[in-house]
Tab-separated table of C-alpha atoms in Angstrom:
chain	number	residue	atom	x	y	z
A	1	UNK	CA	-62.463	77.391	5.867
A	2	UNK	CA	-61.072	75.193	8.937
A	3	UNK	CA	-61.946	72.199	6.852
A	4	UNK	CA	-60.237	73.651	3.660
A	5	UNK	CA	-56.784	73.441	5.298
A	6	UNK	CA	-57.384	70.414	7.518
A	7	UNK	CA	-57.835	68.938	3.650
A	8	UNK	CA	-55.537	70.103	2.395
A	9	UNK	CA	-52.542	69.282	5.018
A	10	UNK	CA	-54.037	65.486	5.126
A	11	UNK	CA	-53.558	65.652	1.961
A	12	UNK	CA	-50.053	66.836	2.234
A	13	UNK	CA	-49.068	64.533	4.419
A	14	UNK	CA	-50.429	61.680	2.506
A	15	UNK	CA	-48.703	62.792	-1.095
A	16	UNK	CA	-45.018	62.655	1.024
A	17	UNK	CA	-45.957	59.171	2.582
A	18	UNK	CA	-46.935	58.426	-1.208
A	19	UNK	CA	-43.730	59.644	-2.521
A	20	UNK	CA	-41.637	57.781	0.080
A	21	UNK	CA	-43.135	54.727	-0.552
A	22	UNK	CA	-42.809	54.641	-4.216
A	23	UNK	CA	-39.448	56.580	-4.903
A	24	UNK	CA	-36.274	54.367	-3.307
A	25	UNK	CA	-32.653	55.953	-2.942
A	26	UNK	CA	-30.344	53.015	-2.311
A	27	UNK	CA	-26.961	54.251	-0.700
A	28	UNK	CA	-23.301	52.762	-2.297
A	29	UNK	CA	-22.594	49.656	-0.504
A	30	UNK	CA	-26.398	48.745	-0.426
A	31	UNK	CA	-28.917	46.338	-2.197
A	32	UNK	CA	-32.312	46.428	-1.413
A	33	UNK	CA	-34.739	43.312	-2.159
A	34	UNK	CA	-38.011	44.497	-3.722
A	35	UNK	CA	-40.982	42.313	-2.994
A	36	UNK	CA	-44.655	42.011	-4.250
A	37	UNK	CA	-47.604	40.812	-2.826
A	38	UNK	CA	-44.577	39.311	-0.599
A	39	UNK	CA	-42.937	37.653	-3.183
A	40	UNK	CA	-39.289	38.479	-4.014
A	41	UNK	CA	-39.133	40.051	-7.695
A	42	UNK	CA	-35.761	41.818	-7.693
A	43	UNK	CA	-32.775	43.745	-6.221
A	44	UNK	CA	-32.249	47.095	-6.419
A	45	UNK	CA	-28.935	48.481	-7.094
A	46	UNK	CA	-27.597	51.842	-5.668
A	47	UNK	CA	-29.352	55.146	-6.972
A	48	UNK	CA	-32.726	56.000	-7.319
A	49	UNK	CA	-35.759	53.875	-8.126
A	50	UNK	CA	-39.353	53.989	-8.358
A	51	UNK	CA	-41.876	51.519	-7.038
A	52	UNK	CA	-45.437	50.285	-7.650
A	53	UNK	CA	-47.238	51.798	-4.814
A	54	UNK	CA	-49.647	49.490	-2.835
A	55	UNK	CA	-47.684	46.700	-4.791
A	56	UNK	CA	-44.236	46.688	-4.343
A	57	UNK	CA	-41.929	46.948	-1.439
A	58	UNK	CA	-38.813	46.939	-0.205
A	59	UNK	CA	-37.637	43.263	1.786
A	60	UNK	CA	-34.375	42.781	2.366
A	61	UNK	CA	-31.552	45.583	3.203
A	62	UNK	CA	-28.447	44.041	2.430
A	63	UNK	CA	-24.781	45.125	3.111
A	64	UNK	CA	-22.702	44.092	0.387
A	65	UNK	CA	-19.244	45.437	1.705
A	66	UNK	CA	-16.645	42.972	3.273
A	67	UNK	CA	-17.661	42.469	6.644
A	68	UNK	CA	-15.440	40.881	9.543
A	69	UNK	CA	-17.623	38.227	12.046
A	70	UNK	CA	-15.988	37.164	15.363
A	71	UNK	CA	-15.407	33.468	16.175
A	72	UNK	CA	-15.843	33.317	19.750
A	73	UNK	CA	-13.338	30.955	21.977
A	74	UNK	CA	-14.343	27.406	22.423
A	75	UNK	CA	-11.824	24.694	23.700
A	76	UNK	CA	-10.739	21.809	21.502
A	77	UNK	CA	-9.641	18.610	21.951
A	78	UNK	CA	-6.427	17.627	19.768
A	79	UNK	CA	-5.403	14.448	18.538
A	80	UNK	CA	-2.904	14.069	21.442
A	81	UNK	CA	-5.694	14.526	23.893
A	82	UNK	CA	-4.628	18.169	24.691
A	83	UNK	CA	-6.901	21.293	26.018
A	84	UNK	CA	-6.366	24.227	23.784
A	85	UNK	CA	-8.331	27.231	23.558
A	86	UNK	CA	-8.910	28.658	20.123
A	87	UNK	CA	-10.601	31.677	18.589
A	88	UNK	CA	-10.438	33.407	15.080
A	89	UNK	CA	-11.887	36.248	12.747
A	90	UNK	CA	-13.692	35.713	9.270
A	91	UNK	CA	-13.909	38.579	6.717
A	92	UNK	CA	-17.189	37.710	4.256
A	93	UNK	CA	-18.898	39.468	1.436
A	94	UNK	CA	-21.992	39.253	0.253
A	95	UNK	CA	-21.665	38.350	-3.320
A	96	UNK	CA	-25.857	37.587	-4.038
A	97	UNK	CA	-28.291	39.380	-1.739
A	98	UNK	CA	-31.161	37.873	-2.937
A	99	UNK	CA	-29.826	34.259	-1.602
A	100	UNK	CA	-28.551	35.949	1.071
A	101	UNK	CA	-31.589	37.404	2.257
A	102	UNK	CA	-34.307	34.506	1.671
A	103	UNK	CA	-31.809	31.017	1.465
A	104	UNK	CA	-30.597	31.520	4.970
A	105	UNK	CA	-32.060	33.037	8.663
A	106	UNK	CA	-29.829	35.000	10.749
A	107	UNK	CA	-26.867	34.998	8.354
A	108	UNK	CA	-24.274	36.209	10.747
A	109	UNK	CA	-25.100	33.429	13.369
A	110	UNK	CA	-25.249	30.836	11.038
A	111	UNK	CA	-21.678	31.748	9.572
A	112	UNK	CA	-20.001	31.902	13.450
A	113	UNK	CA	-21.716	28.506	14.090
A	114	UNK	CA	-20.315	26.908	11.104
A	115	UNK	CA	-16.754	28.464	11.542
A	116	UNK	CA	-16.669	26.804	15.206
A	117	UNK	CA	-17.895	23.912	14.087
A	118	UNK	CA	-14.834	23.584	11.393
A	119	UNK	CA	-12.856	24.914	13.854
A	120	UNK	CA	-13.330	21.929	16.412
A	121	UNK	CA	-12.889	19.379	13.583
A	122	UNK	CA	-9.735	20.573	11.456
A	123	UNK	CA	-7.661	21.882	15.088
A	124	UNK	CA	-8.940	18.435	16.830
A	125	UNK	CA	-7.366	16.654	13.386
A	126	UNK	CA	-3.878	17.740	14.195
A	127	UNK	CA	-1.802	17.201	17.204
A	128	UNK	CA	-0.775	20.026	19.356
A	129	UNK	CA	2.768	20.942	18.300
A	130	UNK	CA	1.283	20.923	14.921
A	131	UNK	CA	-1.751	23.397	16.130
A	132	UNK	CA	0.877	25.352	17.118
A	133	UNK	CA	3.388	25.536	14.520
A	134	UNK	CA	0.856	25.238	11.019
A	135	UNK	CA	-1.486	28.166	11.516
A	136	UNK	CA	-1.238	28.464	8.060
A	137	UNK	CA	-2.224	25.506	6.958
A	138	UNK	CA	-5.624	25.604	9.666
A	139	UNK	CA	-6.376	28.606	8.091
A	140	UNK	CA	-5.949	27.512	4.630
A	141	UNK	CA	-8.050	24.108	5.293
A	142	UNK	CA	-10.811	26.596	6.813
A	143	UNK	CA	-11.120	28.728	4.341
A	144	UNK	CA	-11.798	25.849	2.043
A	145	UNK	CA	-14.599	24.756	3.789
A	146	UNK	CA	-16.550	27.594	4.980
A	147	UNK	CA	-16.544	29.122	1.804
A	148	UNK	CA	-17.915	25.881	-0.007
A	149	UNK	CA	-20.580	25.676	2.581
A	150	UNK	CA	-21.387	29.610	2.524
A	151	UNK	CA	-21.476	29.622	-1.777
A	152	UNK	CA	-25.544	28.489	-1.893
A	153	UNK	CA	-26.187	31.370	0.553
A	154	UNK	CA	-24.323	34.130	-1.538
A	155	UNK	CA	-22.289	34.909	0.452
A	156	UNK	CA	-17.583	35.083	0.059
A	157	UNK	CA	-15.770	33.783	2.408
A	158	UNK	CA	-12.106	35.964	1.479
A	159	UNK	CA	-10.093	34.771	4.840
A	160	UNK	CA	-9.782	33.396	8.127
A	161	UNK	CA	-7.542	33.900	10.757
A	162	UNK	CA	-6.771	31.907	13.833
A	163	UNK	CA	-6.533	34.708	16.208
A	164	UNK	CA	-5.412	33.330	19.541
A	165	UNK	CA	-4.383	30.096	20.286
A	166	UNK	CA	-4.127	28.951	24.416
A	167	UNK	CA	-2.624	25.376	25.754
A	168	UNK	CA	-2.949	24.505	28.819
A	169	UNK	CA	-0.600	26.283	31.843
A	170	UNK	CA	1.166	22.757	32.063
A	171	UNK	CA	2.120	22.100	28.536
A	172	UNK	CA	3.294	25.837	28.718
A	173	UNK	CA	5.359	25.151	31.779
A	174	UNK	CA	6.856	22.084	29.920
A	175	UNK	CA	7.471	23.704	26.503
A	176	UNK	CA	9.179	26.897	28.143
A	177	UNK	CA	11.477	24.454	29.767
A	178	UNK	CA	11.849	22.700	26.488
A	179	UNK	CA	12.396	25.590	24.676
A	180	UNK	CA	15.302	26.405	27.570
A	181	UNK	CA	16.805	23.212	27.314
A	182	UNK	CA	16.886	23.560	23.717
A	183	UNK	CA	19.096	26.782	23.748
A	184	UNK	CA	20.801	25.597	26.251
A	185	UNK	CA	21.696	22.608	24.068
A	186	UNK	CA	22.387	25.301	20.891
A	187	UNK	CA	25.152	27.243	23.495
A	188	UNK	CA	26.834	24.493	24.320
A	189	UNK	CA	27.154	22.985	20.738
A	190	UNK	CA	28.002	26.810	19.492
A	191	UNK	CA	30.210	26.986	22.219
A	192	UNK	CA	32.358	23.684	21.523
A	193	UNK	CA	32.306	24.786	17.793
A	194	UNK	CA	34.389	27.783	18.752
A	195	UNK	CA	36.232	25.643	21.063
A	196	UNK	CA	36.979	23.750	18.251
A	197	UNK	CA	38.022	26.188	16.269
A	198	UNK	CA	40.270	27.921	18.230
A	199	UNK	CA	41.903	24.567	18.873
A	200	UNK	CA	42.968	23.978	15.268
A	201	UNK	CA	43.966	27.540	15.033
A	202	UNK	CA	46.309	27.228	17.641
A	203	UNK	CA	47.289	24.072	15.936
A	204	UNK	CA	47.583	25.154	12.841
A	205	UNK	CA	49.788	28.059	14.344
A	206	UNK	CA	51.603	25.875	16.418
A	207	UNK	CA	52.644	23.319	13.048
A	208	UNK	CA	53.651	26.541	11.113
A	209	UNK	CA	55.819	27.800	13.805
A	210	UNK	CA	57.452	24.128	13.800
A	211	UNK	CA	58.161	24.200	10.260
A	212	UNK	CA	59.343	27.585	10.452
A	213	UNK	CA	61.986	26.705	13.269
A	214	UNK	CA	62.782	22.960	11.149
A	215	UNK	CA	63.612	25.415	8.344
A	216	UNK	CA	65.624	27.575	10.441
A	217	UNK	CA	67.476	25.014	12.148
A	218	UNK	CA	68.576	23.628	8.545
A	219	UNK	CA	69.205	26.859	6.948
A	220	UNK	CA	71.900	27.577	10.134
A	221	UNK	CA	73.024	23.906	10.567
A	222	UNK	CA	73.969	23.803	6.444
A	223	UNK	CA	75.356	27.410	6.691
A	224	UNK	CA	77.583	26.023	9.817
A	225	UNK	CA	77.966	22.957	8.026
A	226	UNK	CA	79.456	24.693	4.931
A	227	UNK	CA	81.300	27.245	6.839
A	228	UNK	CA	83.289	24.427	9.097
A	229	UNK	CA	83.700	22.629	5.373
A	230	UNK	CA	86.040	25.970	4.184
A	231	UNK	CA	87.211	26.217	7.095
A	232	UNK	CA	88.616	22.218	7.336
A	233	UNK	CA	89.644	23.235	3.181
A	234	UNK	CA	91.582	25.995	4.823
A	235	UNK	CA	93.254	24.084	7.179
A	236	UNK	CA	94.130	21.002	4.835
A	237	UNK	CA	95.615	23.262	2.781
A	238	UNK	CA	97.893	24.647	5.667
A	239	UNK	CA	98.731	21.399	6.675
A	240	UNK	CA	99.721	20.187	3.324
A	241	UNK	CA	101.804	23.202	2.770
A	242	UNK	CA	103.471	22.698	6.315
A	243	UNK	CA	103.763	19.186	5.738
A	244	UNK	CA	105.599	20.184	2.361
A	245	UNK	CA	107.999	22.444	4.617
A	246	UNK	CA	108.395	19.818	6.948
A	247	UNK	CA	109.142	17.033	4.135
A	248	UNK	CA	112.380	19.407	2.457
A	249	UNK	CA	113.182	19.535	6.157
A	250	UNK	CA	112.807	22.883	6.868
A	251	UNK	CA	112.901	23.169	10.778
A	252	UNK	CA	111.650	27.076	10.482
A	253	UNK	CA	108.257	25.657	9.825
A	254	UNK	CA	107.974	23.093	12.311
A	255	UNK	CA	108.689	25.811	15.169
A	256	UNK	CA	106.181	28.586	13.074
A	257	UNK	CA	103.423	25.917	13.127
A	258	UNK	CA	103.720	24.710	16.906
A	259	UNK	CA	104.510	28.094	17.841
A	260	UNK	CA	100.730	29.388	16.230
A	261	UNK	CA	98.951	26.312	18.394
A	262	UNK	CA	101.374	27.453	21.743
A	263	UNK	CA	99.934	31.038	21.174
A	264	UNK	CA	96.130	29.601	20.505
A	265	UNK	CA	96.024	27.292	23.711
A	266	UNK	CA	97.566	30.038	26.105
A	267	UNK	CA	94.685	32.627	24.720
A	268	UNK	CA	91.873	30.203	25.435
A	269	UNK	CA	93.844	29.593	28.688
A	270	UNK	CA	93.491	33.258	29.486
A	271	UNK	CA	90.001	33.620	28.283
A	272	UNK	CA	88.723	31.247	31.112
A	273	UNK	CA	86.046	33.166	33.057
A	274	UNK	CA	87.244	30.891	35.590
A	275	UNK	CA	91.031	31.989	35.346
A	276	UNK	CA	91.926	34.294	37.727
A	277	UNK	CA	95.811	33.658	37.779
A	278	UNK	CA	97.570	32.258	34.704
A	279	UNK	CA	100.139	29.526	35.327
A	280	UNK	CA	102.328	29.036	32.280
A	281	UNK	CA	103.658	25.462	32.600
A	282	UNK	CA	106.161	25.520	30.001
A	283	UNK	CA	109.856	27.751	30.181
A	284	UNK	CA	110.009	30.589	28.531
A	285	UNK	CA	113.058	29.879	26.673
A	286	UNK	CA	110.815	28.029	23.989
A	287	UNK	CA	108.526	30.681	23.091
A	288	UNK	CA	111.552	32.743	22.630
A	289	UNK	CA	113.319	30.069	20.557
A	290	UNK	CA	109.636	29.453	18.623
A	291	UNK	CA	109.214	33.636	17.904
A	292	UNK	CA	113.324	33.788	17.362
A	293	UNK	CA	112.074	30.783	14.391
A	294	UNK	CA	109.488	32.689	12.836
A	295	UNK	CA	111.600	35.707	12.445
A	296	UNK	CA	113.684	33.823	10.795
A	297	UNK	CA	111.423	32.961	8.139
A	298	UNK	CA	110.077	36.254	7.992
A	299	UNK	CA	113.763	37.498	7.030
A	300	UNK	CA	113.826	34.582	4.643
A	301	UNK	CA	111.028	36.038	2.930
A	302	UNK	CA	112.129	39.121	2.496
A	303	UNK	CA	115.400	37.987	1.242
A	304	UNK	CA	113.509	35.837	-1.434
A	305	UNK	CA	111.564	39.026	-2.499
A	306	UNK	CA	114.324	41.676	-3.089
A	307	UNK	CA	116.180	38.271	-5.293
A	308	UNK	CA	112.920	38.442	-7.523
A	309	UNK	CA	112.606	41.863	-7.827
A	310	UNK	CA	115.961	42.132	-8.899
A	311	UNK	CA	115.217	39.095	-11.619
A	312	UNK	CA	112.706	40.834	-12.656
A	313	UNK	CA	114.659	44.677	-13.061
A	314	UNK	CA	117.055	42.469	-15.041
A	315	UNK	CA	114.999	40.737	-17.627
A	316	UNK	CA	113.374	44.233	-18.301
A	317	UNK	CA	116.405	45.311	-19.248
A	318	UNK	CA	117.826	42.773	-21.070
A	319	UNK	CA	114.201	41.921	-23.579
A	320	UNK	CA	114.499	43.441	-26.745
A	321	UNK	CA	110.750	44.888	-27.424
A	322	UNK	CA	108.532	45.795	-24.499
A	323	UNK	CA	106.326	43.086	-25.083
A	324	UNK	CA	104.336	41.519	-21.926
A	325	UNK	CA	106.158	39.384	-20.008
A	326	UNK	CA	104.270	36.260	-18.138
A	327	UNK	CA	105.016	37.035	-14.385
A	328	UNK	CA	107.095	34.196	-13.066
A	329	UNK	CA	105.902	31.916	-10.341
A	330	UNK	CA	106.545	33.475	-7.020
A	331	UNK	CA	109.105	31.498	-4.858
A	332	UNK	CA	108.349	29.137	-1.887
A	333	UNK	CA	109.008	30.280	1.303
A	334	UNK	CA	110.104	27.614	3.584
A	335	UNK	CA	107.017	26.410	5.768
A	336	UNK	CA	105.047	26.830	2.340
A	337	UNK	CA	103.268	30.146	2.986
A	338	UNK	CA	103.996	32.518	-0.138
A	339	UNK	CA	106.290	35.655	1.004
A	340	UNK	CA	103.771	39.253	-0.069
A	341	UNK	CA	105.455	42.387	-1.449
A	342	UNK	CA	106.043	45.273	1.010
């Protein structure tokens, strides 16, 4: 009976080792290499599969999902002869697993050794401010090579990145105080451009103004100009019609037109700020004799206007038909101002 069940469990045990070894689950993201006798034969996909048992077995376990490898930090020598410390990243996939597995040992080292190795010669290539500035361009020229050199194995190379890139504490010293210098240089060229600016806008404001005032300055100098021409029309025709007075020798205007420049010289003589007491050199008797004239000619004037008034009753009287008569010319006064109707 005891050897019954120690039978049967051996035999237990050996039918789930049996079944392991021949039935294969391969999980998503997975190939599995199936060899016989030791010699590859094929890959196994994800699902379920069933091997030969005693004759076929499983080789390689292969991730084919991206993966991302480390580039560890070397120092490199650029063209300039300057110390930079570099490291990166590099995201593979593996495309074939069957060359990945038996065409290359240690795939993970072997990619990390052959990025540094690219890595020395395309950054030691290029000179340092070019290091710095084209990351792009390292990464591009990368890229390029390590996945040419990585295609026989199987295996993608989709990108690499220059992670971290470290000059030398004196070159960073020296391009800080470059970089300083350079804004420095950028504020005072920004600054003189405002400068500038403002300069011709205060010009530009200043020559507006200018014109402005020119125009002024004309605008009032032909406005006095034309006012002192009426005024000088004004006056010639005064003195002509004095001078007309003065030619039929009427004496009435001579004393009417020296009295009106008496009266204007004694009222600027008054209006002197500086005038406290007015002097009048001259007698008195003349201004009274010069106002006694110009009465006279104002009772001349009204003598002439009652004689045309009367004219005129008497030609309305006499015409026939009231037809419009042409309004005679209106006498002369002597001094040749025309008398007004009161």
């Amino acid at each position: 009976m005891n050897f019954s069940l120690i039978f049967f469990v051996m035999f237990a045990v050996f039918a789930i080792i049996f079944l392991f070894s021949v039935i294969k689950i391969v999980p998503q993201g997975r190939e599995f290499t199936v060899e016989r006798f030791g010699k590859y034969t094929k890959t196994l996909t994800p699902g379920i599969h069933i091997l030969t048992p005693f004759v076929e077995r499983i080789g390689r376990r292969m991730n084919m999902m991206e993966q991302v490898l480390d580039v560890p930090t070397q120092e490199v020598i650029t063209r300039d002869n300057a110390m930079v410390k570099v490291d990166g990243i590099v995201f593979i996939q593996v495309m074939d697993a069957a060359k990945a597995a038996y065409r290359v040992d240690d795939l993970t080292y072997a990619i990390s050794q052959l990025c540094m190795t690219n890595l020395r010669t395309v950054v030691g290539s290029m000179e340092l401010d070019e290091v710095l500035s084209q990351r792009d361009s390292i990464n591009t020229r990368l890229l390029h090579v390590i996945d040419a050199a990585t295609e026989p194995w199987g295996i993608k190379a989709n990108r690499i990145e220059i992670k971290d890139l470290t000059p030398p504490v004196d070159i960073t010293n020296a391009m800080a105080r470059q970089m300083k210098a350079e804004r420095e240089r950028r504020a005072v060229i920004t600054e003189a451009d405002g400068e500038k600016q403002a300069a011709i806008a205060r010009a530009e404001g200043a020559k507006q103004a200018a014109i402005l005032e020119a125009e002024g300055r004309r605008e009032a100098a032909f406005r006095d100009a034309e006012a002192r021409e009426r005024e000088a029309e004004a006056e010639a025709k005064a003195t002509a019609m004095v001078s007309e007075a003065i030619a039929r020798g009427d004496v009435n205007a001579i004393n009417y037109f020296v009295a009106q420049k008496y009266v204007e010289a004694f009222a600027e003589l008054a209006r002197s700020p500086q005038q406290k007491t007015v002097i009048v050199p001259a007698e008195m008797g003349a201004l009274v004799g010069t106002i006694a004239g110009v009465g006279e000619l104002v009772g001349l004037a009204k003598e002439q206007q009652h004689v045309r008034t009367d004219a005129r009753q008497a030609a309305r009287a006499a015409a026939p038909a009231p037809t419009p008569a042409r309004p005679a010319a209106s006498p002369r006064r002597p001094g040749g101002a025309v008398p007004t109707t009161e």
